[in-house]
C-alpha cells in the first residue's frame, strides 16, 4: 500500500473519530434527541472510466464541521458537490472547496482537477486550492 493511500485512510479515520455525533437530552422528558452529525461522508461520484451518463467520476467528500475534504477529483466533482450543497450539505458550497487528496493518477480520478482548481475560485473561494497526492501530481498539475 502506497504512502498516499495510507494518508487518505488516516485522514478518513481522523475525520470519523472527530465527527462522532452528539445527542441532546430534552429537559424533563428523559428522551434523547439526535443533533446534526459533525462529520458527513458524501459519495460525489462512483463511476468508472466508462462513459456512463448515470455516474460521475470517482470522488468522495468528507465534511467535518462544514469544512470539506475531497478524496479524488473525477469528472463532475464540482457539479456533484453543488448538488449536495443544494440538498443541504452546507460544507459543499463551491467556494468552500479548497482541499483535495488524490489516491492515484488514473484519469478517472483526476480529470476533474481543473474544475476543482478554477470553478470554486471563480465562485469566490478566497484561498488557493490545496491538493495532496502521489509522486507525479505536481507535474500533472503544472
GROMACS .gro file of C-alpha atoms in nm:
model
  142
    1UNK     CA    1   0.000   0.000   0.000
    2UNK     CA    2   0.147   0.335  -0.104
    3UNK     CA    3   0.212   0.629   0.124
    4UNK     CA    4  -0.069   0.825  -0.043
    5UNK     CA    5  -0.330   0.558   0.026
    6UNK     CA    6  -0.216   0.535   0.387
    7UNK     CA    7  -0.250   0.914   0.414
    8UNK     CA    8  -0.605   0.905   0.275
    9UNK     CA    9  -0.702   0.625   0.515
   10UNK     CA   10  -0.556   0.822   0.805
   11UNK     CA   11  -0.746   1.140   0.706
   12UNK     CA   12  -1.073   0.944   0.681
   13UNK     CA   13  -1.015   0.776   1.018
   14UNK     CA   14  -0.938   1.109   1.190
   15UNK     CA   15  -1.245   1.271   1.033
   16UNK     CA   16  -1.466   0.989   1.156
   17UNK     CA   17  -1.310   0.991   1.502
   18UNK     CA   18  -1.353   1.368   1.535
   19UNK     CA   19  -1.702   1.368   1.397
   20UNK     CA   20  -1.891   1.140   1.633
   21UNK     CA   21  -2.237   1.285   1.671
   22UNK     CA   22  -2.370   1.438   1.985
   23UNK     CA   23  -2.706   1.375   2.145
   24UNK     CA   24  -2.903   1.624   2.347
   25UNK     CA   25  -3.138   1.518   2.622
   26UNK     CA   26  -3.464   1.707   2.618
   27UNK     CA   27  -3.515   1.871   2.958
   28UNK     CA   28  -3.773   1.696   3.172
   29UNK     CA   29  -3.859   1.428   2.916
   30UNK     CA   30  -3.577   1.176   2.953
   31UNK     CA   31  -3.581   1.147   2.570
   32UNK     CA   32  -3.264   1.193   2.371
   33UNK     CA   33  -3.285   1.393   2.050
   34UNK     CA   34  -3.019   1.342   1.786
   35UNK     CA   35  -2.845   1.661   1.673
   36UNK     CA   36  -2.658   1.715   1.346
   37UNK     CA   37  -2.358   1.498   1.276
   38UNK     CA   38  -2.027   1.685   1.286
   39UNK     CA   39  -1.888   1.465   1.006
   40UNK     CA   40  -2.057   1.353   0.687
   41UNK     CA   41  -1.921   1.133   0.412
   42UNK     CA   42  -2.078   1.212   0.076
   43UNK     CA   43  -2.027   1.000  -0.236
   44UNK     CA   44  -1.999   1.258  -0.512
   45UNK     CA   45  -1.916   1.009  -0.785
   46UNK     CA   46  -1.898   0.632  -0.808
   47UNK     CA   47  -1.829   0.591  -1.178
   48UNK     CA   48  -1.555   0.413  -1.364
   49UNK     CA   49  -1.358   0.524  -1.670
   50UNK     CA   50  -1.654   0.410  -1.882
   51UNK     CA   51  -1.873   0.692  -2.017
   52UNK     CA   52  -2.184   0.610  -1.812
   53UNK     CA   53  -2.429   0.903  -1.817
   54UNK     CA   54  -2.577   0.783  -1.486
   55UNK     CA   55  -2.247   0.815  -1.292
   56UNK     CA   56  -1.996   1.090  -1.222
   57UNK     CA   57  -1.628   1.007  -1.179
   58UNK     CA   58  -1.481   0.885  -0.850
   59UNK     CA   59  -1.498   1.144  -0.574
   60UNK     CA   60  -1.581   1.137  -0.204
   61UNK     CA   61  -1.627   1.435   0.029
   62UNK     CA   62  -1.555   1.413   0.399
   63UNK     CA   63  -1.718   1.719   0.555
   64UNK     CA   64  -1.615   1.799   0.913
   65UNK     CA   65  -1.789   2.095   1.077
   66UNK     CA   66  -1.869   2.240   0.731
   67UNK     CA   67  -1.507   2.201   0.612
   68UNK     CA   68  -1.488   1.973   0.308
   69UNK     CA   69  -1.200   1.740   0.222
   70UNK     CA   70  -1.229   1.579  -0.120
   71UNK     CA   71  -1.086   1.237  -0.197
   72UNK     CA   72  -1.023   1.211  -0.573
   73UNK     CA   73  -1.141   1.453  -0.840
   74UNK     CA   74  -1.331   1.256  -1.100
   75UNK     CA   75  -1.528   1.422  -1.380
   76UNK     CA   76  -1.820   1.626  -1.248
   77UNK     CA   77  -1.686   1.665  -0.894
   78UNK     CA   78  -1.774   2.033  -0.854
   79UNK     CA   79  -2.122   1.991  -1.003
   80UNK     CA   80  -2.192   1.692  -0.776
   81UNK     CA   81  -2.071   1.895  -0.476
   82UNK     CA   82  -2.307   2.176  -0.583
   83UNK     CA   83  -2.595   1.926  -0.598
   84UNK     CA   84  -2.510   1.802  -0.247
   85UNK     CA   85  -2.497   2.164  -0.126
   86UNK     CA   86  -2.843   2.226  -0.273
   87UNK     CA   87  -2.960   1.910  -0.092
   88UNK     CA   88  -2.847   2.057   0.241
   89UNK     CA   89  -2.479   1.965   0.288
   90UNK     CA   90  -2.364   2.317   0.376
   91UNK     CA   91  -1.991   2.243   0.363
   92UNK     CA   92  -2.007   2.157  -0.007
   93UNK     CA   93  -2.076   2.510  -0.125
   94UNK     CA   94  -1.838   2.561  -0.421
   95UNK     CA   95  -1.648   2.848  -0.258
   96UNK     CA   96  -1.554   2.616   0.033
   97UNK     CA   97  -1.389   2.351  -0.186
   98UNK     CA   98  -1.020   2.400  -0.115
   99UNK     CA   99  -0.855   2.072  -0.005
  100UNK     CA  100  -0.828   1.750  -0.203
  101UNK     CA  101  -0.639   1.423  -0.174
  102UNK     CA  102  -0.568   1.219  -0.487
  103UNK     CA  103  -0.532   0.845  -0.430
  104UNK     CA  104  -0.363   0.773  -0.764
  105UNK     CA  105  -0.314   0.937  -1.101
  106UNK     CA  106  -0.558   0.743  -1.318
  107UNK     CA  107  -0.755   0.979  -1.537
  108UNK     CA  108  -1.093   0.887  -1.389
  109UNK     CA  109  -0.962   1.011  -1.050
  110UNK     CA  110  -0.802   1.333  -1.180
  111UNK     CA  111  -0.991   1.470  -1.483
  112UNK     CA  112  -1.193   1.697  -1.253
  113UNK     CA  113  -0.876   1.865  -1.120
  114UNK     CA  114  -0.900   2.171  -1.343
  115UNK     CA  115  -1.266   2.217  -1.245
  116UNK     CA  116  -1.169   2.188  -0.875
  117UNK     CA  117  -0.891   2.444  -0.914
  118UNK     CA  118  -1.078   2.702  -1.123
  119UNK     CA  119  -1.455   2.685  -1.067
  120UNK     CA  120  -1.456   2.747  -0.689
  121UNK     CA  121  -1.207   3.030  -0.746
  122UNK     CA  122  -1.448   3.195  -0.992
  123UNK     CA  123  -1.726   3.137  -0.737
  124UNK     CA  124  -1.532   3.339  -0.477
  125UNK     CA  125  -1.309   3.089  -0.298
  126UNK     CA  126  -1.068   3.327  -0.128
  127UNK     CA  127  -0.768   3.095  -0.077
  128UNK     CA  128  -0.565   2.880  -0.317
  129UNK     CA  129  -0.661   2.517  -0.359
  130UNK     CA  130  -0.452   2.256  -0.177
  131UNK     CA  131  -0.406   1.918  -0.345
  132UNK     CA  132  -0.212   1.628  -0.195
  133UNK     CA  133  -0.125   1.306  -0.367
  134UNK     CA  134   0.132   1.069  -0.509
  135UNK     CA  135   0.455   1.138  -0.693
  136UNK     CA  136   0.377   1.298  -1.030
  137UNK     CA  137   0.085   1.509  -0.906
  138UNK     CA  138   0.286   1.833  -0.915
  139UNK     CA  139   0.400   1.766  -1.269
  140UNK     CA  140   0.044   1.679  -1.377
  141UNK     CA  141  -0.089   1.998  -1.215
  142UNK     CA  142   0.179   2.217  -1.371
   0.00000   0.00000   0.00000
